[in-house]
Amino acid sequence: MNRINQKLQENKKLLSIYFTAGYPNIDDTVKIIQDLEKNGVDLIEIGLPFSDPLADGPTIQDSSTKALKNGMTTEVLFNQLKDIRKSVNIPLIIMGYFNPMFQYGVEAFCKKCQEIGIDGLIIPDLPVDVFHEEYQAIFEKYGLINVFLITPQTSDERIRFIDSISNGFIYMVSSASTTGAKSGFGDEQTHYFERINNLNLKNPQIVGFGISNNETFTAATKYAKGAIIGSAFVKHVTNEGIGTIDGFVNNILNG
Amino acid sequence: MKLKVCGMKYQDNMEQVAALQPDYLGFIFYEKSPRHFDTKIPELPDTIKKTGVFVNEDLNTVIENINKFNLQAVQLHGEESPFYCNMLGTTKLLETPVEIIKVFSVKDGFNFEVLKEYESVCDYYLFDTKGKLPGGNGYTFDWSLLNNYPSTKPFFLSGGIGLDQVTDIKKFKESNASKYCYALDVNSKFEIAPGLKNVAILREFQNKLGNNTMEENYNVDEKGYYGEFGGAFIPEMLYPNVEELRQNYLKVMAEPDFQKEFDQLLKDYVGRPSPLYFAKRLSEKYNTKIYLKREDLNHTGAHKINNTIGQILMAKRLGKKRIIAETGAGQHGVATATVCALMGLECIVYMGEIDIARQAPNVARMKMLGAKVVPALSGSRTLKDATNEAIRDWINNPVNTHYIIGSAIGPHPYPDMVTRFQSVISEEIKWQLKEHEGRENPDYVAACIGGGSNAAGTYYHYLHEKDVKIIAVEAAGLGVDSGESAATSVLGKEGIIHGCKTLLMQTNDGQITEPYSISAGLDYPGVGPMHAHLAKTERAEFLSITDDEAMKAGLELCELEGIIPAIESSHALAIFKQKQFKPDDVVVMSLSGRGDKDLQNYIDYFKI
Ligand SMILES: Cc1ncc(COP(=O)(O)O)c(C=O)c1O
């Protein structure tokens, strides 16, 4: 069974952390993954940096620009990860925009992911219908789970379609925004989370965008299976470096 | 030959078929027909004549229906007498007169003598096959019978015409029998079910029949692609916005209200039609006939306003209160700020920090027009990053905001919508050139390409005309191989930028690279998907022009014709040094903008 599906079966709320590969320093990738696993994180999203990250706010944009300056490429990332399964067992997801994967060759990219032991992909600008028509078979061939986003504006009908195509979890964007926005969790979110709950989807949901501390993590996971932290973690390594990941994770989980 | 599609029954289907722009759409007001029309007719373009088909119907009922459905033609399918036709043609009860088409079922031994009495009381005849029920029988008759046609009245040819008849129709067209054939009337051979037309087969029929039209489709298809380019590669957060637009844009554009307001503003506010000017001295110098389409004379100084007028009206129809836009040189920003002022809507323009410094006068213009100019601080801080910022703004404001994209780029339906708004350029060229040269089609149409909106508008009505060659001019910057260039068709590879699959400049790793051109309006790392398709299929010839070549051509136009062009347009003008045209070739070139905004550039370059 895919490590993501295994993890989703555990009877607990899941914490997923995003970081930008190649940031703050080009060779930090493996150490960050190992530390996150060691400190009790459940899932990791490895950000493959892109020059034009449309769905990201300033924090992840900056980290991407710097990572590219540091020399990060698809090839470099794959090299860094080639022995990763010797040291960690945590589910790993690559999150990136479609163009770099498209240039690498979608099939070659998926094949490489399988070799390394990547479990899934999140590609915000690959629409679900294009995935379904052109790439789903390739993903399945290499045992990769593709994760789709939904937002408060996504219609029930479309959510059901996305649910039918998904085989891991659904990435529930907390509010209409780019990453890193401080959205807070008010009535609107509660309403939205309840609406999704009532749909009785076959895939569990993990909430992302606007989660930065224990309070927002707790609020988000009240309704969902887990929550994703991105910008707050990137900010943390910007300010503190990668030496205090334990403190960051502990803060999120225990306040 | 014109085309009439008959037996329309379903509203959605009517819209789909209307998109193919047939000349007539027929609605059968005859209850016994399986194609009996019993709903409403959606808003259709003015160019399509709505035709009511009646069989021995009470005259008053016919008149009522004509008025009620605003029919422009009536097709009489029974034994209506000449007297009946005459009544219909002369009655004062009609709000507007209609074309009268009288049908005759033709079989062996048909006596054309019967037509005589109808000569003066109807506008067209329609020859159909005799079958059990009037019309839609699916049988053809022997068209050679029309060799004996004694009249000069134009007629519709009908009866079982389908894709299989294309060769026969072509032969028929060359024969004497077709001399007065005005239109083809099709129905049952293009159906999925009675009254439900198969749009794909209709299109194929149109393509195959047109002798001067191309078989390949250069327009957008139903899925939003031009060949393999286009589509909507957008994050889910943008899906509702883009989908709302996709579902509505054609409908809104077809509303007579909308068309009226759009045309009116283009005329009174923008100053259209823009002249088609025969550049005599330039023509003499290059020994060919050069016409300039003077988009530089539009309000705000470029073609950009054609699109912003269209989109602001669209935004209003969709109930949007807040407008965002990206801009490079500031031309599109100014055109957007202008229409927002005109309509009293909030306007936010994203502009790269570097461009803000380079284009101070346009920044001031936007501010005077009440727009807020927000610097894009990310990435390379130029046009592509301004576009990213505008898209991010849209993600954060999904309900009340419309994004006015400034070129024929972005996710579907933007490239097509922008192209349609800009297509007024070639629509005008057609009749203007006819006045000048006695023909609608030039030998060449040429335009510069940044994202490709002035080019798309200049090409649009010529895309499928075989005798019109298309030239696209890209900015080569310091030279195509210099590393400082914006010649996307040469340097670009297939990829995804700003929501569409197209040709774009990028690294091997798929990172989008920064283009360079002296002209701020041409340094975009991609081209619109329509142009990627035109390049790939070689429908258009792509030429690259360097900074130096463009600047010299700009100055040459000043000296020879007294026109100071935008540096973007100067790129197009420079092709005459690169490509030799024949003396009697007619070359129509889009002069996309005026040079006021570039004065400082010209001053610095020529040390004026
Ligand atoms: C005068 C003029 N021409 C051409 C362009 C290029 O745009 P497009 O390729 O969309 O026509 C611009 C863009 O700013 C412009 O200002």
mmCIF file of C-alpha atoms in Angstrom, chain A:
data_model
loop_
_atom_site.group_PDB
_atom_site.id
_atom_site.type_symbol
_atom_site.label_atom_id
_atom_site.label_comp_id
_atom_site.label_asym_id
_atom_site.label_seq_id
_atom_site.Cartn_x
_atom_site.Cartn_y
_atom_site.Cartn_z
ATOM 1 C CA MET A 1 0.000 0.000 0.000
ATOM 2 C CA ASN A 2 1.133 3.518 -0.771
ATOM 3 C CA ARG A 3 2.625 5.163 2.338
ATOM 4 C CA ILE A 4 0.114 8.024 2.073
ATOM 5 C CA ASN A 5 -2.858 5.657 2.294
ATOM 6 C CA GLN A 6 -1.235 3.842 5.208
ATOM 7 C CA LYS A 7 -0.711 7.090 7.042
ATOM 8 C CA LEU A 8 -4.293 8.182 6.424
ATOM 9 C CA GLN A 9 -5.515 5.063 8.203
ATOM 10 C CA GLU A 10 -3.807 6.032 11.448
ATOM 11 C CA ASN A 11 -6.210 7.164 14.092
ATOM 12 C CA LYS A 12 -4.845 10.680 14.601
ATOM 13 C CA LYS A 13 -4.827 14.151 13.124
ATOM 14 C CA LEU A 14 -2.008 14.506 10.638
ATOM 15 C CA LEU A 15 0.536 17.286 10.367
ATOM 16 C CA SER A 16 1.978 17.892 6.937
ATOM 17 C CA ILE A 17 4.876 20.279 6.383
ATOM 18 C CA TYR A 18 5.897 21.973 3.141
ATOM 19 C CA PHE A 19 9.387 23.210 2.470
ATOM 20 C CA THR A 20 11.092 24.583 -0.627
ATOM 21 C CA ALA A 21 13.862 22.305 -1.842
ATOM 22 C CA GLY A 22 17.204 24.062 -2.109
ATOM 23 C CA TYR A 23 16.337 26.647 0.526
ATOM 24 C CA PRO A 24 17.835 28.181 2.609
ATOM 25 C CA ASN A 25 20.851 26.261 1.265
ATOM 26 C CA ILE A 26 21.091 23.977 -1.705
ATOM 27 C CA ASP A 27 22.050 20.915 0.370
ATOM 28 C CA ASP A 28 19.488 21.232 3.172
ATOM 29 C CA THR A 29 16.899 18.947 1.561
ATOM 30 C CA VAL A 30 17.786 15.610 3.165
ATOM 31 C CA LYS A 31 18.466 17.046 6.608
ATOM 32 C CA ILE A 32 15.114 18.866 6.659
ATOM 33 C CA ILE A 33 13.261 15.676 5.714
ATOM 34 C CA GLN A 34 15.041 13.635 8.376
ATOM 35 C CA ASP A 35 14.410 16.221 11.086
ATOM 36 C CA LEU A 36 10.750 16.575 10.209
ATOM 37 C CA GLU A 37 10.235 12.834 10.448
ATOM 38 C CA LYS A 38 12.191 12.555 13.685
ATOM 39 C CA ASN A 39 10.038 15.237 15.316
ATOM 40 C CA GLY A 40 6.717 13.605 14.608
ATOM 41 C CA VAL A 41 5.553 15.172 11.358
ATOM 42 C CA ASP A 42 3.274 12.829 9.386
ATOM 43 C CA LEU A 43 3.663 13.920 5.769
ATOM 44 C CA ILE A 44 6.175 16.023 3.884
ATOM 45 C CA GLU A 45 5.676 18.150 0.795
ATOM 46 C CA ILE A 46 8.901 18.829 -0.999
ATOM 47 C CA GLY A 47 8.549 22.017 -3.014
ATOM 48 C CA LEU A 48 10.178 21.885 -6.432
ATOM 49 C CA PRO A 49 10.872 25.571 -7.038
ATOM 50 C CA PHE A 50 9.467 27.367 -10.081
ATOM 51 C CA SER A 51 10.245 30.770 -11.520
ATOM 52 C CA ASP A 52 6.582 31.815 -11.675
ATOM 53 C CA PRO A 53 4.655 30.291 -8.771
ATOM 54 C CA LEU A 54 1.191 31.739 -9.449
ATOM 55 C CA ALA A 55 -0.566 30.275 -6.463
ATOM 56 C CA ASP A 56 2.035 31.307 -3.901
ATOM 57 C CA GLY A 57 2.352 34.352 -1.723
ATOM 58 C CA PRO A 58 5.584 36.308 -1.122
ATOM 59 C CA THR A 59 7.183 33.900 1.376
ATOM 60 C CA ILE A 60 7.190 30.861 -0.881
ATOM 61 C CA GLN A 61 7.920 33.005 -3.946
ATOM 62 C CA ASP A 62 11.066 34.336 -2.287
ATOM 63 C CA SER A 63 12.202 30.937 -1.137
ATOM 64 C CA SER A 64 11.668 29.626 -4.675
ATOM 65 C CA THR A 65 13.653 32.440 -6.260
ATOM 66 C CA LYS A 66 16.511 31.867 -3.815
ATOM 67 C CA ALA A 67 16.409 28.093 -4.269
ATOM 68 C CA LEU A 68 16.713 28.533 -8.032
ATOM 69 C CA LYS A 69 19.608 30.940 -7.517
ATOM 70 C CA ASN A 70 21.190 28.329 -5.266
ATOM 71 C CA GLY A 71 21.146 25.990 -8.245
ATOM 72 C CA MET A 72 18.118 23.821 -7.533
ATOM 73 C CA THR A 73 16.757 21.934 -10.563
ATOM 74 C CA THR A 74 14.624 18.849 -11.061
ATOM 75 C CA GLU A 75 17.755 16.826 -11.746
ATOM 76 C CA VAL A 76 19.558 18.114 -8.646
ATOM 77 C CA LEU A 77 16.551 17.344 -6.453
ATOM 78 C CA PHE A 78 16.280 13.802 -7.756
ATOM 79 C CA ASN A 79 19.986 13.311 -7.064
ATOM 80 C CA GLN A 80 19.646 14.601 -3.519
ATOM 81 C CA LEU A 81 16.748 12.245 -2.888
ATOM 82 C CA LYS A 82 18.167 9.149 -4.501
ATOM 83 C CA ASP A 83 18.973 7.422 -1.202
ATOM 84 C CA ILE A 84 16.282 9.036 0.903
ATOM 85 C CA ARG A 85 14.424 5.785 1.515
ATOM 86 C CA LYS A 86 17.498 4.412 3.300
ATOM 87 C CA SER A 87 16.943 6.881 6.115
ATOM 88 C CA VAL A 88 13.243 7.817 6.284
ATOM 89 C CA ASN A 89 9.891 6.100 5.995
ATOM 90 C CA ILE A 90 7.603 9.131 6.091
ATOM 91 C CA PRO A 91 5.265 9.685 3.085
ATOM 92 C CA LEU A 92 6.862 12.126 0.633
ATOM 93 C CA ILE A 93 5.000 14.291 -1.815
ATOM 94 C CA ILE A 94 6.574 16.529 -4.434
ATOM 95 C CA MET A 95 4.725 19.786 -4.864
ATOM 96 C CA GLY A 96 5.507 21.824 -7.914
ATOM 97 C CA TYR A 97 4.159 23.596 -10.957
ATOM 98 C CA PHE A 98 3.486 21.722 -14.133
ATOM 99 C CA ASN A 99 5.978 23.278 -16.536
ATOM 100 C CA PRO A 100 9.188 21.844 -15.030
ATOM 101 C CA MET A 101 7.588 18.378 -14.958
ATOM 102 C CA PHE A 102 6.349 18.827 -18.496
ATOM 103 C CA GLN A 103 9.881 19.691 -19.656
ATOM 104 C CA TYR A 104 11.372 16.740 -17.812
ATOM 105 C CA GLY A 105 8.748 14.570 -19.467
ATOM 106 C CA VAL A 106 5.734 13.590 -17.388
ATOM 107 C CA GLU A 107 6.374 9.886 -17.712
ATOM 108 C CA ALA A 108 10.104 10.181 -17.011
ATOM 109 C CA PHE A 109 9.283 12.340 -13.999
ATOM 110 C CA CYS A 110 6.818 9.819 -12.603
ATOM 111 C CA LYS A 111 9.193 6.934 -13.215
ATOM 112 C CA LYS A 112 11.959 8.716 -11.332
ATOM 113 C CA CYS A 113 9.575 9.427 -8.442
ATOM 114 C CA GLN A 114 8.761 5.773 -8.170
ATOM 115 C CA GLU A 115 12.453 4.784 -8.209
ATOM 116 C CA ILE A 116 13.218 7.192 -5.390
ATOM 117 C CA GLY A 117 10.190 6.313 -3.318
ATOM 118 C CA ILE A 118 8.074 9.434 -3.741
ATOM 119 C CA ASP A 119 4.453 8.663 -2.893
ATOM 120 C CA GLY A 120 2.483 11.442 -4.472
ATOM 121 C CA LEU A 121 2.400 14.748 -6.294
ATOM 122 C CA ILE A 122 0.619 18.052 -5.908
ATOM 123 C CA ILE A 123 0.582 20.137 -9.089
ATOM 124 C CA PRO A 124 -1.608 23.177 -8.524
ATOM 125 C CA ASP A 125 -1.755 24.263 -12.163
ATOM 126 C CA LEU A 126 -2.535 20.883 -13.678
ATOM 127 C CA PRO A 127 -6.337 20.929 -13.872
ATOM 128 C CA VAL A 128 -8.224 17.828 -12.876
ATOM 129 C CA ASP A 129 -9.770 17.282 -16.312
ATOM 130 C CA VAL A 130 -6.427 17.454 -18.128
ATOM 131 C CA PHE A 131 -4.955 15.077 -15.554
ATOM 132 C CA HIS A 132 -7.854 12.712 -16.007
ATOM 133 C CA GLU A 133 -7.670 12.690 -19.780
ATOM 134 C CA GLU A 134 -3.944 12.712 -20.340
ATOM 135 C CA TYR A 135 -1.936 11.705 -17.307
ATOM 136 C CA GLN A 136 -3.922 9.612 -14.868
ATOM 137 C CA ALA A 137 -2.848 6.337 -16.460
ATOM 138 C CA ILE A 138 0.826 7.302 -16.161
ATOM 139 C CA PHE A 139 0.472 8.226 -12.486
ATOM 140 C CA GLU A 140 -1.219 4.930 -11.785
ATOM 141 C CA LYS A 141 1.434 2.987 -13.648
ATOM 142 C CA TYR A 142 4.089 4.380 -11.303
ATOM 143 C CA GLY A 143 1.990 4.072 -8.163
ATOM 144 C CA LEU A 144 1.752 7.810 -7.538
ATOM 145 C CA ILE A 145 -1.104 9.513 -5.788
ATOM 146 C CA ASN A 146 -2.105 12.854 -7.253
ATOM 147 C CA VAL A 147 -3.606 15.332 -4.819
ATOM 148 C CA PHE A 148 -6.130 17.944 -5.967
ATOM 149 C CA LEU A 149 -7.098 21.223 -4.413
ATOM 150 C CA ILE A 150 -10.585 22.435 -3.585
ATOM 151 C CA THR A 151 -11.550 25.906 -2.341
ATOM 152 C CA PRO A 152 -14.612 27.490 -0.716
ATOM 153 C CA GLN A 153 -15.714 28.436 -4.238
ATOM 154 C CA THR A 154 -15.571 24.886 -5.623
ATOM 155 C CA SER A 155 -19.049 23.590 -6.356
ATOM 156 C CA ASP A 156 -20.355 20.369 -4.786
ATOM 157 C CA GLU A 157 -20.579 18.803 -8.203
ATOM 158 C CA ARG A 158 -16.967 19.532 -9.001
ATOM 159 C CA ILE A 159 -15.837 18.351 -5.564
ATOM 160 C CA ARG A 160 -17.558 15.046 -6.211
ATOM 161 C CA PHE A 161 -15.781 14.769 -9.533
ATOM 162 C CA ILE A 162 -12.443 15.525 -7.869
ATOM 163 C CA ASP A 163 -13.238 12.969 -5.167
ATOM 164 C CA SER A 164 -13.940 10.357 -7.809
ATOM 165 C CA ILE A 165 -10.544 10.940 -9.462
ATOM 166 C CA SER A 166 -8.592 11.069 -6.188
ATOM 167 C CA ASN A 167 -7.134 8.077 -4.384
ATOM 168 C CA GLY A 168 -5.368 9.620 -1.400
ATOM 169 C CA PHE A 169 -6.604 12.807 0.151
ATOM 170 C CA ILE A 170 -8.118 16.100 -0.955
ATOM 171 C CA TYR A 171 -6.214 19.292 -0.299
ATOM 172 C CA MET A 172 -8.793 21.638 1.161
ATOM 173 C CA VAL A 173 -7.661 25.234 0.654
ATOM 174 C CA SER A 174 -9.026 27.137 3.646
ATOM 175 C CA SER A 175 -9.918 30.378 1.891
ATOM 176 C CA ALA A 176 -9.687 32.045 -1.498
ATOM 177 C CA SER A 177 -6.076 33.100 -1.378
ATOM 178 C CA THR A 178 -2.507 32.418 -2.332
ATOM 179 C CA THR A 179 -0.269 30.643 0.167
ATOM 180 C CA GLY A 180 0.816 32.459 3.269
ATOM 181 C CA ALA A 181 -2.295 34.560 3.740
ATOM 182 C CA LYS A 182 -3.386 35.037 7.334
ATOM 183 C CA SER A 183 -6.940 33.868 6.997
ATOM 184 C CA GLY A 184 -7.883 32.820 10.484
ATOM 185 C CA PHE A 185 -10.691 30.352 10.951
ATOM 186 C CA GLY A 186 -13.991 32.139 11.252
ATOM 187 C CA ASP A 187 -17.610 31.363 10.480
ATOM 188 C CA GLU A 188 -17.007 31.212 6.774
ATOM 189 C CA GLN A 189 -14.453 28.412 7.183
ATOM 190 C CA THR A 190 -16.624 26.522 9.639
ATOM 191 C CA HIS A 191 -19.456 26.717 7.173
ATOM 192 C CA TYR A 192 -17.260 25.481 4.361
ATOM 193 C CA PHE A 193 -15.774 22.635 6.402
ATOM 194 C CA GLU A 194 -19.254 21.513 7.415
ATOM 195 C CA ARG A 195 -20.441 21.608 3.831
ATOM 196 C CA ILE A 196 -17.554 19.356 2.827
ATOM 197 C CA ASN A 197 -18.174 17.037 5.788
ATOM 198 C CA ASN A 198 -21.764 16.603 4.691
ATOM 199 C CA LEU A 199 -20.696 15.462 1.256
ATOM 200 C CA ASN A 200 -19.333 12.229 2.781
ATOM 201 C CA LEU A 201 -16.429 12.040 0.365
ATOM 202 C CA LYS A 202 -14.475 8.841 -0.049
ATOM 203 C CA ASN A 203 -11.160 10.685 0.351
ATOM 204 C CA PRO A 204 -10.217 12.329 3.639
ATOM 205 C CA GLN A 205 -9.380 16.038 3.531
ATOM 206 C CA ILE A 206 -6.318 17.860 4.683
ATOM 207 C CA VAL A 207 -6.570 21.603 5.161
ATOM 208 C CA GLY A 208 -3.947 23.993 3.889
ATOM 209 C CA PHE A 209 -3.296 27.765 3.574
ATOM 210 C CA GLY A 210 -3.348 30.046 6.584
ATOM 211 C CA ILE A 211 -2.196 27.507 9.185
ATOM 212 C CA SER A 212 0.746 28.733 11.195
ATOM 213 C CA ASN A 213 0.513 27.665 14.849
ATOM 214 C CA ASN A 214 -1.118 25.320 17.352
ATOM 215 C CA GLU A 215 -4.315 27.350 17.433
ATOM 216 C CA THR A 216 -4.928 27.301 13.691
ATOM 217 C CA PHE A 217 -3.776 23.678 13.469
ATOM 218 C CA THR A 218 -6.329 22.670 16.095
ATOM 219 C CA ALA A 219 -9.091 24.694 14.461
ATOM 220 C CA ALA A 220 -8.392 23.231 11.031
ATOM 221 C CA THR A 221 -8.226 19.630 12.189
ATOM 222 C CA LYS A 222 -11.484 19.836 14.078
ATOM 223 C CA TYR A 223 -13.220 18.945 10.836
ATOM 224 C CA ALA A 224 -10.426 17.553 8.716
ATOM 225 C CA LYS A 225 -8.039 14.653 8.860
ATOM 226 C CA GLY A 226 -5.035 16.896 8.979
ATOM 227 C CA ALA A 227 -3.477 20.220 8.179
ATOM 228 C CA ILE A 228 -0.615 21.507 6.080
ATOM 229 C CA ILE A 229 1.860 24.168 7.094
ATOM 230 C CA GLY A 230 3.950 25.852 4.412
ATOM 231 C CA SER A 231 4.754 29.538 4.621
ATOM 232 C CA ALA A 232 5.092 29.499 8.420
ATOM 233 C CA PHE A 233 7.717 26.786 8.187
ATOM 234 C CA VAL A 234 9.573 28.528 5.358
ATOM 235 C CA LYS A 235 9.579 31.691 7.453
ATOM 236 C CA HIS A 236 10.911 29.713 10.385
ATOM 237 C CA VAL A 237 13.913 28.391 8.468
ATOM 238 C CA THR A 238 14.484 31.858 7.000
ATOM 239 C CA ASN A 239 14.714 33.356 10.471
ATOM 240 C CA GLU A 240 16.185 30.527 12.518
ATOM 241 C CA GLY A 241 17.893 28.277 10.004
ATOM 242 C CA ILE A 242 17.288 24.539 9.986
ATOM 243 C CA GLY A 243 18.707 23.828 13.458
ATOM 244 C CA THR A 244 15.492 24.239 15.453
ATOM 245 C CA ILE A 245 12.943 22.214 13.529
ATOM 246 C CA ASP A 246 12.167 20.281 16.737
ATOM 247 C CA GLY A 247 10.982 23.428 18.496
ATOM 248 C CA PHE A 248 8.840 24.484 15.546
ATOM 249 C CA VAL A 249 7.065 21.160 15.254
ATOM 250 C CA ASN A 250 6.603 20.845 18.999
ATOM 251 C CA ASN A 251 4.987 24.271 19.082
ATOM 252 C CA ILE A 252 2.504 23.336 16.393
ATOM 253 C CA LEU A 253 1.532 20.010 17.951
ATOM 254 C CA ASN A 254 1.516 20.981 21.602
ATOM 255 C CA GLY A 255 1.212 24.765 21.674
#
